[in-house]
CSV table of C-alpha atoms and ligand atoms in Angstrom, one decimal:
chain,number,residue,atom,x,y,z
A,1,MET,CA,-18.1,12.9,-5.5
A,2,TYR,CA,-16.8,9.4,-6.3
A,3,GLY,CA,-18.4,6.5,-4.9
A,4,TYR,CA,-20.5,3.4,-4.6
A,5,GLY,CA,-23.7,3.1,-2.7
A,6,LYS,CA,-23.6,1.1,0.5
A,7,ALA,CA,-24.9,-2.1,-1.0
A,8,VAL,CA,-22.1,-2.3,-3.5
A,9,LEU,CA,-19.6,-1.6,-0.7
A,10,SER,CA,-20.4,-4.8,1.0
A,11,ALA,CA,-20.3,-6.8,-2.3
A,12,GLY,CA,-16.7,-8.1,-2.1
A,13,ASN,CA,-14.9,-5.4,-4.0
A,14,PRO,CA,-11.1,-5.1,-3.4
A,15,GLN,CA,-10.6,-3.8,0.1
A,16,VAL,CA,-7.6,-1.9,1.2
A,17,VAL,CA,-6.0,-1.2,4.5
A,18,VAL,CA,-4.4,2.2,4.3
A,19,VAL,CA,-1.8,2.9,6.9
A,20,SER,CA,-0.4,6.4,7.5
A,21,ASN,CA,0.7,8.5,10.4
A,22,ARG,CA,-2.1,11.1,9.8
A,23,GLY,CA,-5.4,10.2,8.3
A,24,ALA,CA,-8.5,12.0,7.0
A,25,TYR,CA,-9.9,12.3,10.5
A,26,VAL,CA,-8.9,13.3,14.0
A,27,LEU,CA,-11.0,12.2,16.9
A,28,GLN,CA,-12.3,14.7,19.4
A,29,GLU,CA,-13.7,13.8,22.8
A,30,HIS,CA,-17.0,15.3,23.8
A,31,GLY,CA,-17.8,13.8,27.1
A,32,ASP,CA,-18.0,10.0,26.5
A,33,THR,CA,-18.5,10.4,22.8
A,34,LEU,CA,-15.8,10.5,20.1
A,35,ILE,CA,-16.5,12.8,17.2
A,36,PRO,CA,-14.5,12.3,14.0
A,37,LYS,CA,-13.4,15.7,12.6
A,38,ARG,CA,-12.0,16.0,9.1
A,39,THR,CA,-8.4,17.0,8.5
A,40,VAL,CA,-7.1,19.0,5.5
A,41,GLY,CA,-4.1,17.9,3.6
A,42,GLY,CA,-2.7,16.4,0.4
A,43,LEU,CA,-2.3,12.9,1.7
A,44,ALA,CA,-5.8,12.7,3.0
A,45,SER,CA,-7.5,14.0,-0.1
A,46,ALA,CA,-5.4,11.8,-2.4
A,47,VAL,CA,-6.0,8.6,-0.5
A,48,GLU,CA,-9.6,8.9,0.7
A,49,PRO,CA,-11.4,8.3,-2.7
A,50,VAL,CA,-10.1,4.7,-2.8
A,51,LEU,CA,-11.7,4.0,0.5
A,52,THR,CA,-14.9,5.8,-0.3
A,53,ASP,CA,-15.2,3.7,-3.5
A,54,TYR,CA,-14.1,0.3,-2.2
A,55,GLY,CA,-14.5,0.4,1.5
A,56,GLY,CA,-11.7,-0.7,3.7
A,57,THR,CA,-9.9,0.5,6.8
A,58,TRP,CA,-7.7,3.5,7.4
A,59,ILE,CA,-5.2,3.0,10.3
A,60,SER,CA,-3.7,6.2,11.6
A,61,TRP,CA,-2.9,8.3,14.6
A,62,CYS,CA,-6.0,10.4,15.2
A,63,GLY,CA,-4.5,13.2,17.2
A,64,ARG,CA,-5.1,11.7,20.7
A,65,LEU,CA,-2.4,11.0,23.3
A,66,ASP,CA,-3.0,8.2,25.8
A,67,ASN,CA,-0.7,7.1,28.6
A,68,SER,CA,-3.0,4.5,30.1
A,69,GLY,CA,-1.3,1.5,28.3
A,70,ARG,CA,-4.4,0.7,26.2
A,71,LYS,CA,-3.3,-1.4,23.2
A,72,THR,CA,-5.6,-0.1,20.5
A,73,GLY,CA,-7.6,3.0,20.0
A,74,ALA,CA,-11.1,3.5,18.7
A,75,MET,CA,-12.7,2.1,15.6
A,76,LEU,CA,-15.4,4.1,13.8
A,77,GLU,CA,-17.3,4.2,10.5
A,78,VAL,CA,-16.9,7.4,8.5
A,79,PRO,CA,-18.3,9.7,7.3
A,80,GLN,CA,-20.8,9.5,10.2
A,81,ALA,CA,-23.8,10.6,8.0
A,82,ASP,CA,-23.0,8.1,5.2
A,83,PRO,CA,-20.5,5.5,6.4
A,84,ARG,CA,-18.1,4.3,3.7
A,85,TYR,CA,-15.1,2.9,5.5
A,86,HIS,CA,-13.6,2.3,8.9
A,87,ILE,CA,-11.0,4.2,10.7
A,88,GLN,CA,-8.8,2.4,13.2
A,89,GLU,CA,-7.0,4.7,15.6
A,90,VAL,CA,-3.5,4.1,16.8
A,91,LEU,CA,-2.9,5.7,20.2
A,92,LEU,CA,0.4,7.2,21.0
A,93,THR,CA,1.8,8.0,24.4
A,94,GLU,CA,3.1,11.5,25.0
A,95,GLU,CA,6.6,10.3,25.0
A,96,GLU,CA,6.1,8.4,21.7
A,97,HIS,CA,4.6,11.4,20.1
A,98,THR,CA,7.5,13.6,21.2
A,99,ARG,CA,10.3,11.2,20.2
A,100,TYR,CA,8.8,9.5,17.2
A,101,TYR,CA,6.8,12.3,15.5
A,102,HIS,CA,8.5,15.5,16.7
A,103,GLY,CA,11.9,13.7,17.1
A,104,PHE,CA,12.7,11.1,14.5
A,105,CYS,CA,10.1,12.0,11.9
A,106,ASN,CA,10.3,15.8,11.9
A,107,ALA,CA,13.7,16.7,13.5
A,108,CYS,CA,15.7,13.9,11.8
A,109,LEU,CA,14.1,12.4,8.7
A,110,TRP,CA,12.2,15.4,7.4
A,111,PRO,CA,15.2,17.7,7.1
A,112,LEU,CA,17.5,14.9,5.9
A,113,LEU,CA,15.1,13.9,3.1
A,114,HIS,CA,14.8,17.6,2.1
A,115,GLN,CA,18.6,17.8,2.0
A,116,LEU,CA,19.0,20.2,4.9
A,117,PRO,CA,21.5,18.2,7.1
A,118,GLU,CA,22.3,21.2,9.4
A,119,ARG,CA,18.7,20.9,10.7
A,120,CYS,CA,19.0,17.2,11.6
A,121,THR,CA,19.1,15.9,15.1
A,122,PHE,CA,20.3,12.3,15.3
A,123,ARG,CA,19.4,10.7,18.6
A,124,GLN,CA,19.3,7.0,19.5
A,125,ASP,CA,16.2,7.5,21.7
A,126,TYR,CA,14.4,9.0,18.7
A,127,TRP,CA,15.3,6.1,16.5
A,128,GLU,CA,14.1,3.6,19.2
A,129,ALA,CA,10.8,5.4,19.5
A,130,TYR,CA,10.4,5.3,15.7
A,131,ARG,CA,11.0,1.5,15.7
A,132,LEU,CA,8.6,1.0,18.6
A,133,VAL,CA,5.8,3.1,17.0
A,134,ASN,CA,6.3,1.4,13.6
A,135,ARG,CA,5.9,-1.9,15.4
A,136,LYS,CA,2.8,-0.7,17.0
A,137,PHE,CA,1.3,0.4,13.7
A,138,ALA,CA,2.2,-3.0,12.2
A,139,ARG,CA,0.7,-4.9,15.1
A,140,ILE,CA,-2.6,-3.0,14.8
A,141,THR,CA,-2.6,-3.4,11.0
A,142,LEU,CA,-2.2,-7.2,11.3
A,143,GLN,CA,-5.5,-7.3,13.2
A,144,THR,CA,-7.2,-6.2,9.9
A,145,ARG,CA,-7.1,-8.7,7.1
A,146,LYS,CA,-7.8,-7.1,3.7
A,147,GLU,CA,-6.5,-7.7,0.1
A,148,ILE,CA,-4.0,-4.9,-0.1
A,149,TYR,CA,-2.0,-3.1,2.5
A,150,TRP,CA,-1.1,0.3,1.4
A,151,ILE,CA,1.4,2.1,3.6
A,152,HIS,CA,2.2,5.8,3.4
A,153,ASP,CA,5.2,8.0,3.9
A,154,PHE,CA,8.5,8.3,5.7
A,155,HIS,CA,6.8,8.0,9.2
A,156,LEU,CA,6.2,4.3,8.7
A,157,ALA,CA,9.1,2.9,6.6
A,158,LEU,CA,9.6,-0.1,8.9
A,159,VAL,CA,6.0,-1.3,8.7
A,160,PRO,CA,6.3,-3.2,5.4
A,161,GLN,CA,9.0,-5.5,6.8
A,162,PHE,CA,7.1,-6.1,10.1
A,163,LEU,CA,4.1,-7.1,8.0
A,164,ARG,CA,6.1,-9.3,5.7
A,165,CYS,CA,7.6,-11.2,8.6
A,166,ALA,CA,4.1,-12.0,10.0
A,167,LEU,CA,2.4,-12.5,6.6
A,168,PRO,CA,4.8,-13.6,3.9
A,169,GLU,CA,2.1,-13.7,1.2
A,170,ALA,CA,0.7,-10.2,2.0
A,171,LYS,CA,0.3,-7.7,-0.9
A,172,ILE,CA,2.0,-4.6,0.3
A,173,ALA,CA,2.3,-1.3,-1.6
A,174,PHE,CA,4.2,1.7,-0.2
A,175,PHE,CA,4.1,5.3,-1.3
A,176,TRP,CA,6.8,7.7,-0.3
A,177,HIS,CA,5.3,11.2,-0.3
A,178,VAL,CA,8.5,13.3,0.2
A,179,PRO,CA,11.8,13.6,-1.8
A,180,PHE,CA,14.2,10.7,-1.8
A,181,PRO,CA,17.7,12.2,-1.8
A,182,PRO,CA,20.8,10.9,-3.6
A,183,ALA,CA,22.4,7.9,-2.0
A,184,ASP,CA,25.4,9.8,-0.7
A,185,PHE,CA,23.1,12.1,1.1
A,186,PHE,CA,20.8,9.4,2.5
A,187,GLN,CA,23.8,7.6,4.0
A,188,ILE,CA,24.2,10.4,6.4
A,189,LEU,CA,21.4,8.7,8.3
A,190,PRO,CA,23.0,6.5,11.0
A,191,TRP,CA,20.0,4.1,10.7
A,192,GLY,CA,19.7,4.2,6.9
A,193,ARG,CA,20.3,0.5,6.4
A,194,GLN,CA,17.6,-0.5,8.8
A,195,LEU,CA,15.2,2.0,7.2
A,196,ILE,CA,15.8,0.6,3.7
A,197,TYR,CA,15.4,-2.9,5.0
A,198,GLY,CA,12.0,-2.0,6.4
A,199,LEU,CA,10.9,-0.6,3.0
A,200,LEU,CA,12.1,-3.8,1.2
A,201,GLY,CA,9.2,-5.7,2.8
A,202,SER,CA,6.9,-4.1,0.2
A,203,ASP,CA,6.0,-5.5,-3.2
A,204,LEU,CA,5.8,-2.0,-4.7
A,205,ILE,CA,7.7,1.2,-3.5
A,206,ALA,CA,6.5,4.2,-5.4
A,207,PHE,CA,7.8,7.8,-5.5
A,208,HIS,CA,6.7,11.1,-7.1
A,209,THR,CA,9.6,11.3,-9.7
A,210,PRO,CA,11.9,8.9,-11.7
A,211,GLN,CA,14.8,10.7,-10.0
A,212,TYR,CA,13.7,9.8,-6.5
A,213,ALA,CA,13.1,6.2,-7.7
A,214,GLN,CA,16.7,6.1,-9.1
A,215,ASN,CA,18.1,7.6,-5.9
A,216,PHE,CA,16.3,4.9,-3.9
A,217,LEU,CA,17.6,2.1,-6.2
A,218,GLU,CA,21.2,3.4,-5.8
A,219,THR,CA,20.8,3.6,-2.0
A,220,VAL,CA,19.6,0.0,-1.9
A,221,ALA,CA,22.6,-1.0,-3.9
A,222,ARG,CA,25.0,0.7,-1.4
A,223,TYR,CA,23.6,-1.3,1.5
A,224,TYR,CA,22.7,-4.7,0.0
A,225,PRO,CA,24.3,-7.0,-2.5
A,226,VAL,CA,21.0,-7.5,-4.4
A,227,LYS,CA,20.2,-7.7,-8.1
A,228,ILE,CA,18.8,-4.4,-9.3
A,229,PHE,CA,17.4,-3.9,-12.8
A,230,ARG,CA,17.4,-0.2,-13.0
A,231,GLU,CA,15.7,0.2,-16.4
A,232,GLN,CA,12.7,-1.9,-15.3
A,233,GLY,CA,12.7,-0.6,-11.7
A,234,LEU,CA,13.0,-4.1,-10.3
A,235,ILE,CA,14.9,-5.4,-7.3
A,236,ARG,CA,15.3,-9.1,-6.5
A,237,PHE,CA,15.6,-9.4,-2.8
A,238,ARG,CA,15.5,-12.8,-1.0
A,239,ASN,CA,13.6,-14.5,-3.7
A,240,ARG,CA,11.0,-11.8,-4.0
A,241,ARG,CA,10.5,-9.2,-6.7
A,242,ILE,CA,10.1,-5.6,-5.6
A,243,ILE,CA,8.9,-3.0,-8.1
A,244,VAL,CA,10.2,0.6,-7.7
A,245,SER,CA,8.3,3.1,-9.7
A,246,ALA,CA,7.5,6.8,-10.2
A,247,ILE,CA,3.7,7.4,-9.8
A,248,PRO,CA,3.2,11.1,-8.9
A,249,VAL,CA,0.2,11.8,-6.7
A,250,GLY,CA,-2.8,13.3,-8.6
A,251,ILE,CA,-5.6,15.4,-7.5
A,252,ASN,CA,-9.4,15.2,-7.9
A,253,PHE,CA,-9.3,17.3,-11.1
A,254,HIS,CA,-13.1,17.4,-11.6
A,255,ARG,CA,-13.8,18.6,-8.1
A,256,PHE,CA,-11.5,21.6,-8.6
A,257,GLU,CA,-13.0,22.3,-12.0
A,258,GLN,CA,-16.5,22.0,-10.5
A,259,LEU,CA,-15.7,24.4,-7.7
A,260,ALA,CA,-14.0,26.8,-10.1
A,261,ALA,CA,-17.2,27.0,-12.1
A,262,ASP,CA,-19.5,27.5,-9.1
A,263,PRO,CA,-21.0,31.0,-9.1
A,264,LYS,CA,-20.6,31.3,-5.3
A,265,VAL,CA,-16.9,30.5,-5.5
A,266,ARG,CA,-16.4,32.9,-8.5
A,267,LEU,CA,-18.2,35.7,-6.6
A,268,ARG,CA,-15.9,35.1,-3.6
A,269,ALA,CA,-12.9,35.3,-5.8
A,270,GLN,CA,-14.0,38.7,-7.0
A,271,GLU,CA,-14.5,39.8,-3.4
A,272,ILE,CA,-11.0,38.7,-2.6
A,273,ARG,CA,-9.6,40.7,-5.6
A,274,ASN,CA,-11.6,43.8,-4.7
A,275,SER,CA,-10.5,43.6,-1.0
A,276,LEU,CA,-6.8,43.7,-2.0
A,277,GLY,CA,-7.1,46.7,-4.3
A,278,ALA,CA,-4.1,45.6,-6.4
A,279,GLU,CA,-3.7,45.5,-10.2
A,280,LYS,CA,-1.9,42.2,-10.0
A,281,ILE,CA,-2.1,39.5,-7.3
A,282,LEU,CA,0.7,37.1,-6.4
A,283,LEU,CA,-0.5,34.2,-4.3
A,284,GLY,CA,1.4,31.8,-2.0
A,285,VAL,CA,-0.4,28.9,-0.2
A,286,ASP,CA,1.9,26.7,1.9
A,287,ARG,CA,2.2,24.9,5.2
A,288,MET,CA,4.4,27.1,7.5
A,289,ASP,CA,7.5,24.9,6.9
A,290,TYR,CA,11.1,25.9,6.3
A,291,THR,CA,11.2,23.7,3.2
A,292,LYS,CA,8.5,25.8,1.4
A,293,GLY,CA,10.8,28.8,0.8
A,294,ILE,CA,8.5,31.5,2.2
A,295,PRO,CA,11.2,33.9,3.4
A,296,GLN,CA,13.0,33.4,0.1
A,297,ARG,CA,9.8,34.4,-1.7
A,298,LEU,CA,9.4,37.5,0.4
A,299,LYS,CA,13.0,38.5,-0.2
A,300,ALA,CA,12.5,38.1,-4.0
A,301,LEU,CA,9.4,40.3,-3.8
A,302,ALA,CA,11.5,43.0,-2.0
A,303,HIS,CA,14.1,42.7,-4.7
A,304,LEU,CA,11.4,43.1,-7.4
A,305,LEU,CA,10.0,46.2,-5.7
A,306,GLU,CA,13.4,47.7,-5.2
A,307,GLN,CA,14.5,47.1,-8.8
A,308,HIS,CA,11.2,48.0,-10.4
A,309,PRO,CA,9.5,50.8,-8.4
A,310,GLY,CA,6.7,50.9,-11.0
A,311,TYR,CA,5.2,47.8,-9.3
A,312,ARG,CA,4.9,49.5,-5.9
A,313,GLY,CA,1.3,50.1,-5.0
A,314,LYS,CA,0.2,47.9,-7.9
A,315,VAL,CA,1.3,44.4,-6.9
A,316,THR,CA,0.3,42.5,-3.7
A,317,LEU,CA,1.5,39.2,-2.5
A,318,LEU,CA,-1.3,37.4,-0.6
A,319,GLN,CA,0.5,34.8,1.5
A,320,ILE,CA,-1.6,32.1,3.2
A,321,ALA,CA,0.5,30.2,5.7
A,322,VAL,CA,-1.2,27.1,7.1
A,323,PRO,CA,-0.2,26.4,10.8
A,324,SER,CA,1.9,23.2,11.0
A,325,ARG,CA,4.0,21.2,13.6
A,326,ASN,CA,3.6,23.9,16.2
A,327,GLY,CA,5.3,21.7,18.9
A,328,LEU,CA,8.7,22.2,17.2
A,329,GLY,CA,10.7,25.3,18.1
A,330,GLU,CA,12.0,25.8,14.5
A,331,TYR,CA,8.5,26.2,13.2
A,332,GLY,CA,7.8,28.9,15.7
A,333,ALA,CA,11.1,30.6,14.8
A,334,LEU,CA,10.1,30.4,11.1
A,335,ARG,CA,6.8,32.0,11.8
A,336,GLN,CA,8.5,34.9,13.6
A,337,GLU,CA,11.0,35.3,10.7
A,338,VAL,CA,8.2,35.4,8.1
A,339,GLU,CA,6.1,37.9,10.2
A,340,ARG,CA,9.2,40.1,10.7
A,341,LEU,CA,9.9,40.1,6.9
A,342,VAL,CA,6.3,40.9,6.1
A,343,GLY,CA,6.4,43.9,8.5
A,344,GLU,CA,9.7,45.1,7.1
A,345,ILE,CA,8.6,44.9,3.4
A,346,ASN,CA,5.3,46.6,4.2
A,347,GLY,CA,7.1,49.3,6.2
A,348,HIS,CA,9.6,49.9,3.4
A,349,PHE,CA,7.6,49.7,0.2
A,350,ASP,CA,4.1,50.9,1.3
A,351,GLU,CA,2.9,53.7,-0.9
A,352,VAL,CA,0.6,56.5,0.2
A,353,GLN,CA,-1.8,55.2,-2.3
A,354,GLY,CA,-2.4,51.8,-3.8
A,355,ALA,CA,-2.1,48.2,-2.7
A,356,ILE,CA,-0.1,47.0,0.3
A,357,PRO,CA,2.9,44.9,-0.8
A,358,VAL,CA,2.1,41.8,1.4
A,359,ARG,CA,-1.1,40.5,2.9
A,360,TYR,CA,-0.3,37.7,5.3
A,361,ARG,CA,-2.8,35.2,6.8
A,362,TYR,CA,-1.8,32.4,9.2
A,363,GLN,CA,-4.7,30.0,8.7
A,364,SER,CA,-6.0,27.1,6.7
A,365,LEU,CA,-8.7,27.4,4.1
A,366,ASP,CA,-11.5,25.0,3.3
A,367,LEU,CA,-11.8,23.8,-0.3
A,368,PRO,CA,-14.2,26.4,-1.8
A,369,GLU,CA,-12.3,29.2,-0.2
A,370,LEU,CA,-9.0,27.8,-1.5
A,371,VAL,CA,-10.3,27.6,-5.0
A,372,ALA,CA,-11.6,31.2,-4.7
A,373,HIS,CA,-8.1,32.2,-3.8
A,374,TYR,CA,-6.6,30.4,-6.8
A,375,LEU,CA,-9.1,32.2,-9.0
A,376,ALA,CA,-8.4,35.6,-7.5
A,377,ALA,CA,-4.7,35.3,-8.3
A,378,ASP,CA,-2.7,36.3,-11.4
A,379,VAL,CA,0.3,34.3,-10.4
A,380,LEU,CA,0.8,31.4,-8.0
A,381,LEU,CA,4.2,31.3,-6.4
A,382,VAL,CA,5.5,27.8,-5.4
A,383,THR,CA,9.1,28.5,-4.2
A,384,ALA,CA,9.9,25.4,-2.2
A,385,LEU,CA,13.6,24.8,-1.4
A,386,ARG,CA,12.7,21.2,-1.9
A,387,ASP,CA,9.3,19.5,-2.1
A,388,GLY,CA,8.3,15.9,-2.8
A,389,LEU,CA,5.7,17.1,-5.4
A,390,ASN,CA,3.6,20.1,-4.4
A,391,LEU,CA,-0.2,19.5,-4.8
A,392,VAL,CA,-1.0,23.3,-4.5
A,393,ALA,CA,0.6,23.7,-8.0
A,394,LYS,CA,-1.7,21.1,-9.5
A,395,GLU,CA,-4.7,22.4,-7.7
A,396,PHE,CA,-4.1,25.9,-9.1
A,397,VAL,CA,-3.8,24.5,-12.6
A,398,ALA,CA,-7.0,22.5,-12.3
A,399,SER,CA,-8.9,25.5,-10.9
A,400,ARG,CA,-8.0,27.9,-13.8
A,401,ILE,CA,-10.8,26.9,-16.1
A,402,ASP,CA,-10.6,30.5,-17.4
A,403,GLY,CA,-7.2,29.8,-19.1
A,404,ARG,CA,-5.6,32.7,-17.2
A,405,GLY,CA,-2.9,32.7,-14.5
A,406,VAL,CA,0.7,31.8,-14.4
A,407,LEU,CA,2.5,29.3,-12.2
A,408,VAL,CA,6.0,30.2,-10.9
A,409,LEU,CA,7.4,26.9,-9.7
A,410,SER,CA,10.6,25.9,-7.9
A,411,GLN,CA,12.8,23.7,-10.0
A,412,PHE,CA,13.3,21.7,-6.8
A,413,ALA,CA,9.6,20.7,-6.4
A,414,GLY,CA,8.8,17.2,-7.8
A,415,ALA,CA,5.8,18.8,-9.7
A,416,ALA,CA,8.4,20.6,-12.0
A,417,GLN,CA,8.9,17.2,-13.7
A,418,GLU,CA,5.3,17.1,-14.9
A,419,LEU,CA,4.3,20.8,-15.1
A,420,GLN,CA,6.5,21.9,-18.0
A,421,GLY,CA,4.3,24.9,-18.7
A,422,ALA,CA,5.3,26.6,-15.4
A,423,VAL,CA,7.9,29.3,-15.2
A,424,LEU,CA,10.7,27.4,-13.4
A,425,ALA,CA,12.8,29.3,-10.9
A,426,ASN,CA,15.6,28.8,-8.4
A,427,PRO,CA,14.3,29.9,-5.0
A,428,HIS,CA,17.8,30.1,-3.5
A,429,GLU,CA,18.6,33.0,-5.8
A,430,PRO,CA,16.5,36.1,-5.1
A,431,HIS,CA,17.5,37.8,-8.3
A,432,ASP,CA,16.5,34.8,-10.4
A,433,LEU,CA,13.2,34.4,-8.5
A,434,ALA,CA,12.4,38.2,-8.9
A,435,ARG,CA,13.1,38.0,-12.6
A,436,LYS,CA,10.8,35.0,-13.0
A,437,ILE,CA,8.1,36.8,-11.0
A,438,LYS,CA,8.4,39.7,-13.4
A,439,THR,CA,8.2,37.4,-16.4
A,440,ALA,CA,5.0,35.9,-14.9
A,441,LEU,CA,3.4,39.3,-14.2
A,442,GLU,CA,4.1,40.5,-17.7
A,443,MET,CA,3.2,37.3,-19.6
A,444,PRO,CA,0.8,37.9,-22.5
A,445,LEU,CA,-2.6,36.2,-22.2
A,446,PRO,CA,-2.2,33.8,-25.2
A,447,GLU,CA,1.0,32.5,-23.7
A,448,GLN,CA,-0.7,32.0,-20.3
A,449,ARG,CA,-3.5,30.1,-22.0
A,450,SER,CA,-1.2,27.8,-24.0
A,451,ARG,CA,1.0,27.0,-20.9
A,452,LEU,CA,-2.1,26.3,-18.8
A,453,GLU,CA,-3.6,24.1,-21.4
A,454,ALA,CA,-0.5,21.9,-21.5
A,455,MET,CA,-0.4,21.6,-17.7
A,456,ARG,CA,-4.1,21.0,-17.4
A,457,ARG,CA,-3.8,18.0,-19.8
A,458,VAL,CA,-1.2,16.4,-17.6
A,459,VAL,CA,-3.1,17.1,-14.3
A,460,LYS,CA,-6.3,15.8,-15.8
A,461,ASN,CA,-4.8,12.6,-17.2
A,462,HIS,CA,-2.8,11.9,-14.1
A,463,ASP,CA,-5.5,12.5,-11.6
A,464,VAL,CA,-6.0,10.9,-8.2
A,465,ARG,CA,-7.8,7.9,-9.6
A,466,TRP,CA,-5.0,7.3,-12.1
A,467,TRP,CA,-2.6,7.4,-9.1
A,468,TRP,CA,-4.2,4.7,-7.1
A,469,GLN,CA,-5.2,2.6,-10.0
A,470,SER,CA,-1.6,2.6,-11.1
A,471,HIS,CA,-0.6,1.1,-7.8
A,472,PHE,CA,-3.2,-1.6,-7.9
A,473,LYS,CA,-2.3,-2.5,-11.5
A,474,ILE,CA,1.3,-3.1,-10.5
A,475,ILE,CA,0.3,-5.2,-7.5
A,476,LYS,CA,-2.1,-7.1,-9.7
A,477,SER,CA,0.7,-7.8,-12.2
A,478,LEU,CA,2.7,-9.4,-9.4
A,479,TYR,CA,-0.2,-11.5,-8.2
A,480,PRO,CA,-2.2,-12.2,-11.3
A,481,GLY,CA,-5.8,-13.2,-10.9
A,482,THR,CA,-6.2,-12.3,-7.3
A,483,ILE,CA,-7.3,-8.7,-7.3
A,484,PRO,CA,-10.4,-7.3,-8.9
A,485,THR,CA,-9.7,-4.6,-11.5
A,486,PRO,CA,-10.1,-1.1,-10.0
A,487,SER,CA,-11.5,0.3,-13.3
A,488,ALA,CA,-14.6,-1.7,-12.7
A,489,ALA,CA,-15.6,0.9,-10.2
A,490,ARG,CA,-18.3,3.5,-10.9
A,491,LEU,CA,-16.1,6.6,-10.8
B,501,LIG,O1,3.8,15.4,2.5
B,501,LIG,C1,4.5,14.9,3.6
B,501,LIG,C2,3.7,15.0,4.9
B,501,LIG,O2,4.5,14.5,5.9
B,501,LIG,C3,2.5,14.3,4.8
B,501,LIG,O3,2.6,13.0,5.1
B,501,LIG,C4,1.7,15.1,5.8
B,501,LIG,O4,0.3,15.0,5.7
B,501,LIG,C5,2.1,16.5,5.6
B,501,LIG,O5,3.5,16.4,5.2
B,501,LIG,C6,2.0,17.4,6.8
B,501,LIG,O6,2.8,17.0,7.8
B,501,LIG,P1,2.3,16.6,9.3
B,501,LIG,O7,1.5,15.4,9.1
B,501,LIG,O8,3.5,16.5,10.0
B,501,LIG,O9,1.4,17.8,9.7
């Protein structure tokens, strides 16, 4: 666990306001009492250590809908047992939640940014709700004065400019967690220019890969006659300097290593293996989302079993599908499709003896259970059609302290830039994917070990602390002398 004691927290360390649509907690009502309940997710686990180390405030929607017209939600200290930072809730009305979150964020921006335009719904009322909710987040953020404002993800692209207008001297960093598509593609968005203008309120705009950063710079150039220094990742906009950089999210490497060495977790991994009764285990862990390529993965498995019958009864795919965005029809339809495919494959390829081809679980896993699954697998399949980064790939690599295991990774996931030891595959092409799965299943141990070693070095060096320290160093370089150095923290 990272962290200062409480006394150090109050001793004037750099304090951050994190602003994101979803935070590390939702609030549950029990009579008159509000109970903070932890959420699971990449954004939450990457961002939280900075607040537990330095204190500060996390402003987010905490899962409650409220039509009473109240201006702000609750403010609490978390974790309740050992308070480290504040959460400030943003309340959404039902209509805002439908039009902003389900509408503009998930039915318009999400598919667009993942380059799936046929899935986009462009509606003026969605856009208006997005503006309104971004303004609401900004208004609540302005009530909290701290050294750095750190805004997250495509849900809140307009917040930096709203803050800049009210606080011209504010230090604002923005992290974009999803892919940023090529300029031609982004321009499909009818409100693209306004969205870019919103982001340009930041001092730093960071992405997972250099390609996303270049796509962003190109897009800015299409909308605004500004000076762009591509090599340096610098924009001069209205007498301000804006840094555009690639800083891929890291994970808490040591935590995964620790859990992977825990005898209880190792025992659980063995139990999982035994329960599947397979010689080789393929694992998939994804949110149930159409960008994750779960049907494509299942089709590739069917292809493999068709072409190489020797694998039948010997190989099992264990697919964990984490429930997500249930309010959207497409997500329900995807679940049905996945479950139909699982049934078909199991019906078609099940042998009288041996392992079942696919074991499917629609649930989320806590961290020890997740690591036990990573340890139980021979091969992790990450077959996203497009993915900003994919933290699951990094978590698997960090957990494999035994030097065994193969990562099959979509060439369209941002993590493919860093994890060169993975077996890269094209998820759109079932033959290619099936071939790559076969390569992974048959990879000799020394090769597994050397590929993992290379990937573990990268994941360890670019861990979660490196990620947020990199942001603060850049902000510090823009405002020399004003921000304490993060590396002074006891980590
Ligand atoms: O990674 C992109 C992202 O939108 C995160 O911001 C979010 O935590 C995750 O996907 C899950 O999405 P949602 O918050 O819509 O459940």
